[in-house]
Amino acid sequence: MATGTTMTKDAILKVEHLSMKFGGLMAINDFSFEAKRGEITALIGPNGAGKTTVFNCITGFYKPTMGMITLSRENGNEFLLERLRDFEINKVAGVSRTFQNIRLFSGLTVLENLLVAQHNVLMKASGFTVLGLLGLPAYKTAAKEAIDKARYWLELADLIDRADDPAGDLSYGAQRRLEIARAMCTGPELLCLDEPAAGLNPKESLTLNTLLRTIRDGGTSLLLIEHDMSVVMEISDHVVVLEYGQKISDGTPDHVKNDPKVIAAYLGVEDDEVEAIEEKLDEGTV
Amino acid sequence: MAYTTENNQSGVMTKAIKEGIFAGVIALGMFLLFVGIETYQDINNQLVWRTRWGLLGVFVAVAAIGRFVTVGFIKPHLDSRKLAKAKTGVLEISDEKGFFRTHFLKIALIFLLCYPFLAMLIFGRQGSLKYVDNFGIQILIYVMLAWGLNIVVGLAGLLDLGYVAFYAVGAYSYALLSAHFGFSFWLLLPMAGILAALWGIILGFPVLRLRGDYLAIVTLAFGEIIRLVLINWTDVTRGTFGISGIEKATFFGIWSFDVGAANNFNKAWGLPSSSVYYKMFLFYIILALCMLTAYVTIRLRRMPIGRAWEALREDEIACRSLGINTVTTKLTAFATGAMFGGFAGSFFAARQGFVSPESFVFLESAVILAIVVLGGMGSLTGIAIAAVVMVGGTELLREMEFLKHVFGPDFTPELYRMLLFGLAMVIVMLFKPRGFVGTREPTAFLKERKAVSGSFTKEGHG
C-alpha cells in the first residue's frame, strides 16, 4: 500500500496516514492516497467503508485523529488542511465541496445561492460592507461581475431559466447541479463531490458526466465519492477503493475493475478465498 | 359538501342550531366557575362570594351565537364562493395589485409625515398629545426595536430572547452619560448605539457557539443579568428608583425644549407654551431613526454580509463549506441588531426623562419578538403592520369605554390586555402561520423579481 512517491510533483491533494476514530470505532485506518492536478479522482467502496468520513476530514468538518492532508495550490502554496479552520479550507486553500444530502439555501433564489458562494470576493470589494454601504462604484462593478460569473455557471448547469426561482423549488437533479455550480462559484482548485449522481436518472447522469468533464477541462481537479459505476468508470482518471477504512486498491479504472480484492469487496468471494481475505483484514486492524 | 339545493339549506340550519346549543353548553361548563362566581373580601375581611349570572350569560351567548352564525351562514357562504370559483376555473392568485397595494409604502410614509399635524387639526393642541405620544411615538419605538431584532432573528435566524438588554444599555448609556458628563442627545445617540453594539459583541463571543434552544436560553439569561445589574448596582444606577430628570433632546443644539431656557423653541417661534411641540419633534426623530433602520437593513440585505446572514439562517454547514466565517457573520448580525436597540434605548430615555429597570423586563423582549414573528420574519412592511396592530391595539384598549356596557361597569379592558394580545396572536398564527407578510423578496434577479414563498424559507436553528 505504498504511495507513489514519484507523482508528488503534480499532486494537488496528498493524504498521508489518515486515521479517524469515533470512540472505539476506527472509521479510517492509516489511509493514504493522492489526487493529481487536473484529474478526476474517484473514491469508491461499499456502504460504511468510510468514504464520507475521509471527505469530512479533507473538507474540515472532522478533525482527523492522525495523519496529514496536504493541499498544494497552483501558485506553489501548500496548506495542511487538518490545521485550518473549517471555513478557511475553502477561503484560503481553495477546496469546495457538495453534500450527500443536498444542502442548498432553499429559501434563497438560485441566483442568490450562487452569489452567497462568492461571499469572500464580494466582501473584499465592498470594503467589508462599509464602502459598499456608501454606494461606491467598486462594489457595483464587483456585484456585476459576480452576477456574470453566476450566469456562466447557470448556463453550464442548464439552470439559467430557473435563476429567479427559489432553490427549494427545483427538481432533485437540478438541485444536485445547482450545488455543484454553487461550489464552483467559490473558485476552487479542488472540487469534492459526495455522491453527485445519487438519485439521478440515466439521462441526468449523462449530463452530469459532461458537466464534470467541463469542470475538469476548465482546470479544476475533482475528487468524488460515487456508487454509480457508470459514472465512475466513465469519467474517472484514477480510482481509489476503500473498505473498512482501509485502501484495498488504487489505480486506473481498468486496473481497479479487474482487481480481485475489489471484486471480493463488492461481490463477496468464494469459500476458499475467505481465509486469505480474513488474514488481510487482521493485519490491518490489529 | 355542496350547499346549493333548498333541501340542504334546512339541513344546515338544524346543524347550526345543534352546534350553537352545544357550544353554549360547553361555554357554560367552562365559564360557570371562572366567570359565574366571584370571590371577594367584604368589610370584615371575610372571604365571601357572589354570582355574576349576567356576565356568564353574555359569555355563553357569545359562544352559542358565534358558533350558530359560523356554521349556519359564514361557512356555507365561503364554501359556495369556493365552489363558484372552482367552476369558473379562475385561479385565486392574481398578479394584479390595486393602487393601494402597489403604492402602500409611499402612502404610509406620507401619512406618517403628516400624522402629527393631522392629529393636531382633528383633536386640538392638547387633545393631540395622546395621539402623537401614546400612539405615534410608542408604536414607532416598537417598530424600530422590532426592525432591529429582525436583523438577528428574521435575517440571521438567531433566536434572541434578551433583546431588551441592548435597549436597556442604550437607555442607561444616555441617562448616565448625560447626567455625569452633560453630553447632548445628538452626541449620545450614536454613542449609545456603539455601546450597545459593543455589548452585542461581548455577549456574542461566548454565546454564538450555541445553537437553537440553547442560544435562546442564554440570551434570555443575558437580558435578565443586565436588568439585575441595573437593579443592584445602586451606586451608579440608583437601583429600582431609576434615574430621573434626564435631559431633553434639543433642536440640534439651536433651540431647547426646556421651559425655563432662554432659547426656548416655543418662544423663539412665537408658539403657545405646550409640550405637544416637543412631542411632535420627538415623533419626527423616531420616524427618522426608523427610516435609517429600514434603509440600512434594505441596503445590507443586498450586500454580501446580508446575503450571508440569510444563508446562515438557511444552512450553517453549507455556509462554512463556501468559505463564510460563520462566527464573524453571526457577530455582525448581533452587533447590528444591538446597535439599533441602543439607538431606540437612548431615544426612549430622552423621551421619558426617566429610566428604571422596570422598563426592561422580559415581557418587553417577548413583545418585540412577537411583533417580529407576527409580522413575518424578515419582512419590514409586515413587522411595521404587526407593531401597529400589537402596540396600537393594546393602547386602543384603554379607549374602549363601550366594553363596559357589554361586560358591566367593573370591566377594565386594560386588565385583559395580555389575554387579548395572546388571543390575537393565536388567531393570526392560525390564519397566517408565516406572519402578515410570509414571502421573501429576493435581493438580486436576472429576469424578474419573484417573491419567494414562505414555505421554502427556514427559521434558522441558531
XYZ file of C-alpha atoms in Angstrom:
748
model
C 0.000 0.000 0.000
C 2.847 2.365 -0.630
C 2.040 5.732 -2.109
C 3.624 6.554 -5.401
C 6.391 8.922 -4.425
C 7.257 9.766 -7.996
C 3.943 11.522 -8.504
C 4.293 14.024 -5.680
C 5.203 16.780 -8.077
C 1.827 17.222 -9.654
C -0.322 16.014 -6.777
C -2.882 18.591 -5.685
C -4.025 16.646 -2.649
C -1.897 14.310 -0.603
C -3.494 12.309 2.181
C -0.966 10.530 4.382
C -1.635 8.005 7.129
C -5.090 9.402 7.776
C -6.873 7.817 10.749
C -10.174 8.770 12.289
C -11.529 7.266 15.451
C -15.082 7.679 16.747
C -14.951 6.412 20.305
C -13.839 2.805 19.925
C -14.616 2.636 16.238
C -11.761 3.039 13.789
C -13.595 4.547 10.837
C -10.429 5.272 8.839
C -7.264 3.332 9.464
C -3.931 4.557 8.064
C -5.323 5.647 4.748
C -3.061 7.285 2.173
C -3.723 8.404 -1.366
C -3.028 11.172 -3.808
C -5.215 13.156 -6.155
C -3.434 14.621 -9.141
C -3.953 18.070 -10.537
C -6.310 18.283 -13.487
C -7.670 14.770 -12.971
C -10.882 13.266 -11.741
C -10.141 11.016 -8.792
C -12.921 8.733 -7.592
C -13.165 7.306 -4.106
C -15.322 4.205 -4.094
C -16.157 1.447 -1.683
C -19.063 -0.467 -0.185
C -21.509 1.229 2.192
C -19.936 2.139 5.507
C -16.397 1.914 4.157
C -15.611 5.422 5.441
C -15.697 7.418 2.220
C -17.739 10.293 3.612
C -15.561 10.345 6.720
C -12.497 10.841 4.517
C -14.343 13.655 2.780
C -15.296 15.293 6.037
C -11.679 15.134 7.162
C -10.473 16.728 3.930
C -13.072 19.493 3.990
C -12.630 20.293 7.648
C -15.870 19.018 9.102
C -13.955 16.447 11.160
C -10.554 16.828 12.715
C -8.668 13.591 11.933
C -7.259 11.611 14.848
C -3.999 11.124 12.984
C -2.444 11.856 9.642
C -1.633 14.707 7.354
C -3.623 16.202 4.490
C -1.560 18.448 2.232
C -3.038 20.614 -0.450
C -0.734 22.370 -2.896
C -2.167 25.253 -4.864
C -1.168 26.183 -8.357
C 0.930 29.109 -7.124
C 3.030 26.707 -5.041
C 1.480 27.444 -1.664
C 0.970 24.380 0.482
C -1.652 24.040 3.191
C -2.123 21.418 5.848
C -5.869 21.108 5.731
C -6.257 19.475 9.126
C -4.787 22.583 10.726
C -7.051 25.104 9.001
C -10.357 26.265 10.440
C -13.391 24.855 8.627
C -14.224 27.926 6.551
C -10.560 28.591 5.691
C -10.340 25.322 3.783
C -12.493 26.915 1.145
C -11.389 30.518 1.568
C -7.626 30.012 1.765
C -6.919 26.552 0.366
C -9.494 26.609 -2.425
C -11.254 23.350 -1.678
C -15.014 23.295 -2.071
C -17.481 20.502 -1.644
C -21.031 19.305 -2.116
C -23.024 17.156 0.265
C -24.520 13.701 0.079
C -27.855 15.061 1.312
C -28.164 18.248 -0.689
C -27.584 21.396 1.337
C -28.893 24.340 -0.613
C -30.192 27.637 0.729
C -33.712 26.631 -0.217
C -35.325 29.953 0.698
C -32.924 31.942 -1.484
C -33.272 32.056 -5.234
C -30.970 30.036 -7.492
C -29.051 33.198 -8.368
C -28.704 34.233 -4.733
C -27.294 30.800 -3.914
C -24.501 31.450 -6.390
C -23.937 34.971 -5.049
C -23.590 33.719 -1.479
C -20.846 31.418 -2.784
C -18.890 34.498 -3.907
C -19.073 35.974 -0.418
C -15.365 36.451 0.171
C -14.693 38.162 -3.162
C -17.667 40.481 -2.755
C -16.833 41.150 0.872
C -13.415 42.451 -0.119
C -14.877 44.504 -2.959
C -17.421 46.101 -0.635
C -14.667 47.132 1.783
C -16.131 44.774 4.348
C -19.583 46.304 3.857
C -18.542 49.836 4.874
C -17.612 51.122 1.413
C -20.477 49.242 -0.186
C -22.981 50.878 2.164
C -21.794 54.261 0.927
C -22.555 53.117 -2.611
C -19.021 53.193 -4.032
C -18.658 52.108 -7.684
C -16.038 49.464 -6.861
C -18.677 47.331 -5.222
C -21.151 47.867 -8.020
C -18.745 46.541 -10.656
C -17.823 43.626 -8.404
C -21.502 42.816 -7.948
C -22.000 42.876 -11.681
C -19.024 40.565 -12.212
C -20.423 38.222 -9.582
C -23.718 38.041 -11.447
C -21.863 37.353 -14.702
C -19.955 34.534 -13.073
C -23.196 33.135 -11.690
C -24.766 33.397 -15.135
C -21.827 31.456 -16.649
C -22.292 28.578 -14.220
C -26.068 28.668 -14.546
C -25.705 28.190 -18.277
C -23.244 25.319 -17.822
C -25.539 23.643 -15.310
C -28.575 24.273 -17.530
C -30.358 26.263 -14.832
C -30.476 29.670 -16.470
C -34.260 29.561 -16.911
C -34.776 28.873 -13.225
C -32.419 31.613 -11.990
C -35.099 33.625 -10.188
C -36.901 30.682 -8.601
C -36.294 29.559 -5.038
C -33.700 26.796 -4.861
C -36.091 24.624 -2.868
C -38.468 24.632 -5.826
C -36.050 22.828 -8.161
C -36.258 19.152 -9.013
C -33.800 16.784 -7.367
C -31.455 16.558 -10.325
C -31.451 20.317 -10.787
C -30.665 20.782 -7.102
C -27.644 18.499 -7.495
C -26.414 20.540 -10.441
C -27.039 23.786 -8.569
C -24.990 22.560 -5.642
C -22.100 21.826 -7.985
C -22.466 25.230 -9.653
C -22.526 26.882 -6.245
C -19.369 25.081 -5.169
C -17.674 26.152 -8.422
C -18.631 29.801 -7.844
C -16.193 29.911 -4.923
C -13.433 29.464 -7.494
C -11.925 26.255 -6.102
C -8.865 24.360 -7.291
C -10.184 21.107 -5.890
C -13.856 20.214 -6.004
C -15.036 17.405 -3.748
C -18.325 15.810 -4.719
C -20.127 13.489 -2.335
C -22.249 11.142 -4.461
C -23.204 13.627 -7.171
C -25.125 11.018 -9.186
C -27.208 9.634 -6.307
C -30.889 9.717 -7.193
C -30.359 10.804 -10.800
C -31.943 9.036 -13.733
C -29.663 7.713 -16.524
C -30.197 10.784 -18.670
C -29.354 13.136 -15.837
C -26.281 11.021 -15.071
C -25.071 11.602 -18.610
C -25.461 15.380 -18.365
C -23.670 15.238 -15.041
C -20.727 13.442 -16.698
C -20.477 16.199 -19.276
C -20.648 18.871 -16.603
C -17.908 17.223 -14.554
C -15.680 16.853 -17.614
C -16.188 20.519 -18.444
C -15.162 21.433 -14.919
C -12.029 19.276 -15.170
C -11.118 20.747 -18.534
C -11.523 24.197 -17.013
C -8.565 23.404 -14.748
C -10.272 22.294 -11.544
C -9.309 18.930 -10.112
C -12.108 16.712 -8.876
C -12.413 14.227 -6.089
C -15.649 12.316 -5.982
C -17.366 9.655 -3.979
C -19.708 7.642 -6.114
C -21.729 4.461 -6.112
C -22.869 4.727 -9.689
C -20.215 2.711 -11.537
C -21.379 4.049 -14.905
C -20.269 7.485 -13.735
C -17.090 6.317 -12.006
C -15.743 4.135 -14.797
C -16.787 6.596 -17.454
C -15.168 9.774 -16.224
C -12.530 8.997 -13.602
C -8.871 9.129 -14.401
C -7.927 7.485 -11.150
C -9.880 5.319 -8.710
C -9.185 4.618 -5.044
C -11.112 1.810 -3.358
C -11.805 1.896 0.338
C -13.107 -0.929 2.505
C -13.492 -0.928 6.292
C -11.467 2.258 6.481
C -8.529 0.885 4.528
C -7.355 1.226 0.975
C -7.655 -2.014 -0.955
C -6.930 -0.809 -4.449
C -5.595 2.253 -6.229
C -5.120 2.863 -9.945
C -6.783 3.422 -13.279
C -10.442 2.424 -13.678
C -9.430 -0.621 -15.700
C -6.930 -1.752 -13.127
C -9.416 -1.387 -10.296
C -12.191 -3.088 -12.232
C -10.123 -6.243 -12.532
C -8.573 -6.212 -9.086
C -9.713 -9.425 -7.296
C -9.765 -7.628 -3.930
C -12.215 -5.076 -5.282
C -14.398 -7.752 -6.784
C -14.323 -9.591 -3.463
C -15.286 -6.463 -1.561
C -18.215 -5.715 -3.814
C -19.496 -9.164 -4.798
C -18.292 -11.366 -1.972
C -15.826 -14.233 -2.506
C -15.781 -17.964 -2.883
C -15.236 -20.056 0.235
C -11.601 -20.906 -0.316
C -10.717 -17.267 -0.617
C -12.365 -16.197 2.649
C -9.381 -17.174 4.775
C -6.981 -15.177 2.668
C -9.210 -12.116 2.914
C -9.669 -12.512 6.662
C -5.915 -12.699 7.158
C -5.536 -9.468 5.343
C -8.197 -7.819 7.490
C -6.484 -8.973 10.674
C -3.228 -7.457 9.540
C -4.982 -4.152 9.076
C -6.937 -3.875 12.296
C -4.644 -5.431 14.906
C -70.022 19.311 0.507
C -72.138 21.421 -1.776
C -74.740 23.666 -0.237
C -76.672 24.520 -3.337
C -80.083 22.918 -3.044
C -83.047 24.031 -0.939
C -83.097 20.760 0.972
C -79.599 21.290 2.191
C -80.458 24.762 3.435
C -82.733 23.467 6.192
C -80.199 20.758 6.991
C -77.586 23.410 7.543
C -79.893 25.374 9.828
C -80.659 22.408 12.086
C -76.948 21.592 12.177
C -76.153 25.200 13.047
C -78.733 25.284 15.838
C -77.434 21.993 17.218
C -73.820 23.132 17.155
C -74.761 26.513 18.601
C -76.507 24.901 21.572
C -73.581 22.533 22.001
C -71.086 25.417 22.016
C -73.273 27.241 24.537
C -73.315 24.220 26.849
C -69.550 23.864 26.638
C -69.072 27.578 27.324
C -71.455 27.288 30.294
C -69.447 24.406 31.674
C -66.155 26.216 31.182
C -67.144 29.632 32.488
C -69.570 28.629 35.260
C -66.929 28.754 37.963
C -64.492 31.151 36.305
C -66.973 33.868 35.418
C -70.275 32.970 37.058
C -68.916 33.058 40.603
C -66.622 35.670 42.046
C -64.957 35.679 45.443
C -64.029 38.877 47.246
C -63.272 40.167 50.713
C -66.001 42.115 52.429
C -65.593 44.871 55.023
C -64.955 42.316 57.767
C -62.118 40.830 55.733
C -64.137 37.693 55.232
C -63.960 35.850 52.003
C -67.450 35.756 50.520
C -68.741 35.017 47.075
C -71.293 36.467 44.795
C -72.739 35.365 41.486
C -72.441 37.097 38.152
C -75.097 35.351 36.102
C -75.484 38.273 33.735
C -71.826 38.233 32.695
C -71.922 34.448 32.437
C -74.959 34.803 30.189
C -73.043 37.167 27.911
C -70.137 34.710 27.619
C -72.436 31.778 26.854
C -74.476 33.795 24.377
C -71.363 34.945 22.529
C -70.165 31.343 22.194
C -73.558 29.968 21.131
C -74.461 32.721 18.681
C -70.925 32.815 17.304
C -70.983 29.103 16.565
C -74.502 29.332 15.126
C -73.543 32.145 12.747
C -70.299 30.433 11.728
C -71.911 27.111 10.900
C -75.194 28.466 9.569
C -74.064 31.399 7.454
C -70.330 32.052 7.181
C -69.210 28.541 6.292
C -71.871 27.864 3.604
C -71.128 31.273 2.139
C -67.379 30.566 1.943
C -67.975 27.091 0.555
C -70.316 28.328 -2.168
C -67.804 31.020 -3.092
C -65.024 28.462 -3.339
C -67.264 26.252 -5.443
C -68.175 29.062 -7.787
C -64.511 29.888 -8.200
C -63.617 26.276 -8.881
C -66.345 26.144 -11.552
C -65.105 29.193 -13.387
C -61.611 27.783 -13.249
C -60.054 31.113 -12.332
C -57.109 30.719 -10.012
C -57.255 32.656 -6.767
C -53.789 34.001 -7.282
C -53.738 37.106 -9.380
C -50.707 39.194 -10.205
C -52.660 42.413 -10.385
C -52.489 44.530 -7.311
C -54.660 47.501 -6.529
C -53.374 51.063 -6.469
C -53.295 50.988 -2.688
C -51.147 47.855 -2.542
C -48.589 48.915 -5.121
C -48.152 52.352 -3.551
C -48.631 51.201 0.027
C -45.180 52.258 1.222
C -45.381 55.757 -0.275
C -48.873 56.310 1.125
C -47.769 55.078 4.552
C -44.724 57.378 4.572
C -46.736 60.440 3.522
C -49.330 59.640 6.153
C -46.635 59.336 8.836
C -45.071 62.650 7.819
C -48.446 64.416 8.118
C -49.628 62.448 11.139
C -48.784 64.907 13.971
C -50.338 67.821 12.088
C -53.404 65.773 11.230
C -53.786 64.810 14.881
C -53.476 68.468 15.907
C -56.038 69.554 13.328
C -58.563 66.975 14.411
C -58.101 66.800 18.177
C -56.727 70.230 19.023
C -53.399 71.028 20.635
C -53.838 69.248 23.976
C -56.023 66.500 22.553
C -53.429 65.511 20.001
C -50.828 64.896 22.719
C -52.240 61.441 23.317
C -52.237 60.539 19.634
C -48.738 61.795 18.913
C -47.154 60.419 22.076
C -49.076 57.300 23.144
C -49.819 56.078 19.666
C -47.294 57.653 17.291
C -44.061 57.612 19.265
C -44.869 54.469 21.207
C -45.609 52.468 18.060
C -42.574 53.805 16.218
C -40.267 52.850 19.097
C -41.536 49.302 18.816
C -41.255 49.391 15.028
C -37.626 50.356 15.379
C -36.908 47.741 18.047
C -38.628 45.057 16.003
C -36.736 46.042 12.859
C -33.521 45.865 14.854
C -34.387 42.427 16.211
C -35.449 41.387 12.726
C -31.807 41.523 11.652
C -30.889 38.992 14.325
C -33.971 36.756 14.260
C -35.507 37.311 10.852
C -32.402 37.512 8.698
C -29.668 35.637 10.558
C -32.072 33.193 12.205
C -30.559 33.554 15.693
C -33.280 33.343 18.313
C -32.593 36.193 20.744
C -34.875 36.331 23.781
C -32.876 39.022 25.563
C -33.029 41.810 23.035
C -34.343 44.235 25.638
C -30.875 44.148 27.228
C -29.496 46.258 24.366
C -32.455 48.606 24.681
C -31.535 48.970 28.361
C -27.854 49.528 27.554
C -28.837 52.323 25.178
C -31.220 53.947 27.639
C -28.832 53.819 30.601
C -25.888 54.958 28.476
C -27.839 58.080 27.614
C -29.139 58.616 31.136
C -25.771 58.158 32.858
C -23.510 59.901 30.371
C -25.856 62.837 30.105
C -26.143 63.140 33.901
C -22.404 62.806 34.615
C -20.808 64.473 31.637
C -23.602 66.657 30.325
C -23.281 65.346 26.769
C -26.089 66.301 24.451
C -28.662 63.995 22.908
C -27.129 64.226 19.462
C -23.721 63.130 20.708
C -25.111 60.396 22.917
C -27.400 58.882 20.314
C -24.562 57.383 18.254
C -22.566 56.625 21.409
C -25.451 54.644 22.871
C -25.694 52.714 19.620
C -21.987 51.935 19.625
C -22.035 50.887 23.287
C -24.992 48.595 22.670
C -23.234 47.089 19.637
C -20.169 46.527 21.823
C -22.313 44.688 24.330
C -23.773 42.709 21.480
C -20.279 41.548 20.550
C -19.313 40.859 24.166
C -22.436 38.739 24.560
C -21.974 37.181 21.170
C -18.479 35.773 21.650
C -19.247 33.148 24.272
C -22.812 32.545 23.174
C -22.646 32.062 19.438
C -21.224 28.579 19.563
C -24.607 27.575 20.946
C -27.467 26.803 18.644
C -31.234 26.878 18.681
C -32.912 26.458 22.047
C -29.626 26.761 23.914
C -28.881 30.119 22.332
C -32.399 31.319 23.199
C -31.971 30.353 26.862
C -28.586 32.040 27.193
C -29.761 35.273 25.564
C -32.741 35.198 27.887
C -30.352 34.919 30.810
C -28.251 37.779 29.476
C -31.313 40.013 29.374
C -32.072 39.196 32.979
C -28.458 39.725 34.058
C -28.446 43.239 32.636
C -31.703 44.041 34.402
C -30.484 42.628 37.726
C -27.237 44.562 37.449
C -29.269 47.729 36.891
C -31.343 46.960 39.985
C -28.468 46.048 42.268
C -25.692 48.389 41.233
C -27.323 51.153 43.228
C -24.252 53.430 43.416
C -24.396 54.046 39.702
C -27.900 53.249 38.545
C -29.831 54.196 41.714
C -31.435 50.758 41.584
C -35.183 50.474 41.354
C -35.599 54.222 41.919
C -34.263 54.730 38.431
C -32.667 57.844 37.033
C -34.926 60.833 36.645
C -34.510 64.320 35.256
C -32.776 63.144 32.109
C -32.026 65.984 29.763
C -34.414 66.514 26.876
C -33.344 66.335 23.292
C -32.557 69.731 21.801
C -33.367 71.021 18.342
C -29.838 70.207 17.063
C -28.442 72.423 19.795
C -30.127 75.553 18.384
C -33.296 75.600 20.424
C -34.106 73.930 23.690
C -37.398 72.489 24.780
C -36.845 73.347 28.463
C -39.492 75.777 29.583
C -37.058 77.964 31.522
C -34.330 78.113 28.885
C -33.582 81.365 27.108
C -33.587 79.773 23.663
C -36.899 78.006 24.228
C -38.285 76.620 20.979
C -41.848 77.740 21.603
C -40.805 81.280 22.496
C -38.460 81.543 19.545
C -41.218 80.596 17.138
C -43.932 82.530 18.960
C -45.867 79.350 19.763
C -48.041 78.960 22.845
C -46.304 77.017 25.571
C -47.287 73.381 25.249
C -45.422 70.133 25.430
C -47.029 68.974 22.219
C -44.364 70.645 20.075
C -41.652 68.683 21.847
C -43.626 65.504 21.293
C -44.009 66.345 17.627
C -40.275 66.913 17.403
C -39.651 63.554 19.091
C -42.086 61.938 16.667
C -40.023 63.107 13.736
C -36.768 61.980 15.376
C -38.033 58.448 15.929
C -39.526 58.444 12.450
C -36.110 59.379 11.046
C -34.447 56.697 13.183
C -36.933 54.127 11.878
C -36.222 55.177 8.315
C -32.498 54.846 8.997
C -33.033 51.341 10.337
C -35.097 50.381 7.310
C -32.605 51.920 4.888
C -29.633 50.167 6.453
C -31.493 46.850 6.575
C -32.520 47.092 2.925
C -29.000 48.051 1.845
C -27.364 45.374 3.976
C -29.589 42.674 2.528
C -28.117 43.394 -0.892
C -24.568 43.316 0.432
C -22.569 40.115 0.834
C -22.948 40.311 4.594
C -26.746 40.446 4.408
C -26.834 37.525 1.994
C -24.526 35.620 4.316
C -26.951 36.282 7.189
C -29.824 34.822 5.245
C -27.695 31.918 4.038
C -26.756 31.286 7.674
C -30.450 31.069 8.525
C -30.974 28.576 5.728
C -27.983 26.288 6.297
C -24.993 26.974 8.514
C -22.947 23.963 7.419
C -23.289 24.866 3.745
C -22.128 28.384 4.652
C -18.933 27.042 6.159
C -18.262 24.869 3.129
C -18.449 28.020 0.998
C -15.751 29.760 2.994
C -18.005 32.029 5.037
C -16.715 32.736 8.517
C -19.878 31.958 10.450
C -18.594 33.373 13.739
C -17.942 36.892 12.440
C -21.104 36.763 10.370
C -23.174 35.970 13.450
C -21.348 38.608 15.468
C -22.062 41.330 12.926
C -25.723 40.378 12.955
C -25.797 40.560 16.729
C -23.908 43.845 16.816
C -26.022 45.499 14.113
C -29.256 44.436 15.767
C -27.976 45.576 19.155
C -26.912 48.939 17.728
C -30.460 49.742 16.631
C -31.707 48.584 20.028
C -29.236 51.047 21.573
C -30.475 53.902 19.375
C -34.043 53.155 20.386
C -32.996 52.962 24.038
C -31.339 56.365 24.077
C -34.346 57.851 22.336
C -36.593 56.207 24.922
C -34.576 57.765 27.759
C -34.764 61.215 26.179
C -38.474 60.895 25.620
C -39.390 59.606 29.100
C -36.930 61.742 31.017
C -36.790 58.782 33.386
C -35.393 55.265 33.164
C -35.732 52.415 35.622
C -35.200 48.647 35.366
C -39.000 48.303 35.288
C -38.988 49.245 31.618
C -36.647 46.443 30.591
C -38.349 43.287 31.799
C -38.523 40.056 29.824
C -42.062 40.859 28.728
C -40.654 43.616 26.521
C -38.356 41.147 24.766
C -41.277 38.818 24.296
C -43.465 41.549 22.834
C -40.756 42.651 20.406
C -40.139 39.067 19.328
C -43.884 38.524 18.964
C -44.060 41.539 16.664
C -41.238 40.145 14.504
C -42.820 36.692 14.276
C -46.304 38.048 13.705
C -45.160 40.431 11.015
C -43.356 37.722 9.109
C -39.688 37.176 9.791
C -37.507 39.297 7.564
C -40.282 41.493 6.177
C -40.046 45.164 7.160
C -43.573 46.006 5.999
C -45.121 43.064 7.797
C -43.293 43.894 11.007
C -44.409 47.535 10.875
C -48.014 46.407 10.443
C -47.640 43.946 13.314
C -46.266 46.711 15.549
C -49.225 48.936 14.730
C -51.667 46.116 15.456
C -49.962 44.911 18.625
C -48.882 48.153 20.299
C -51.626 50.320 18.848
C -54.198 47.668 19.662
C -53.228 47.434 23.297
C -53.177 51.237 23.581
C -56.576 51.314 21.922
C -57.947 49.044 24.643
C -57.675 51.922 27.086
C -60.146 53.793 24.926
C -62.694 51.001 24.782
C -65.253 52.531 27.124
C -68.146 50.839 25.345
C -66.926 47.439 26.500
C -68.143 48.466 29.957
C -71.663 48.492 28.631
C -71.246 44.916 27.472
C -69.385 43.412 30.384
C -70.617 45.620 33.195
C -69.149 48.736 34.863
C -66.452 46.773 36.711
C -64.818 45.677 33.469
C -61.462 47.302 32.876
C -60.228 46.432 29.391
C -56.573 47.233 30.220
C -56.501 44.263 32.580
C -57.374 41.940 29.708
C -54.632 43.429 27.554
C -52.345 40.402 27.681
C -55.220 37.956 27.294
C -56.387 39.686 24.141
C -52.790 40.039 22.965
C -52.334 36.289 23.211
C -55.690 35.559 21.641
C -54.908 37.858 18.723
C -51.579 36.106 18.210
C -53.161 32.665 18.190
C -55.768 33.787 15.675
C -53.240 35.449 13.370
C -50.942 32.437 13.523
C -53.821 30.117 12.666
C -54.656 32.003 9.509
C -51.227 33.359 8.616
C -48.702 30.893 10.001
C -45.820 32.773 8.379
C -46.899 36.164 9.695
C -48.597 39.015 7.892
C -46.046 39.009 5.101
C -44.772 35.461 4.693
C -42.986 35.886 1.392
C -39.399 36.937 0.946
C -38.118 39.482 -1.554
C -35.034 38.223 -3.389
C -32.005 40.519 -3.224
C -30.914 40.013 -6.831
C -32.519 38.749 -10.010
C -31.702 38.051 -13.641
C -35.034 38.485 -15.409
C -37.793 39.243 -12.947
C -38.124 39.707 -9.218
C -40.311 36.907 -7.913
C -41.230 36.748 -4.254
C -40.070 33.550 -2.563
C -42.894 31.683 -0.880
C -42.630 31.285 2.860
C -42.780 27.510 2.542
C -39.201 27.468 1.255
C -37.560 29.767 3.766
C -36.319 28.358 7.039
C -36.475 29.870 10.505
C -32.895 29.114 11.387
C -31.549 26.944 14.154
C -29.426 29.464 15.941
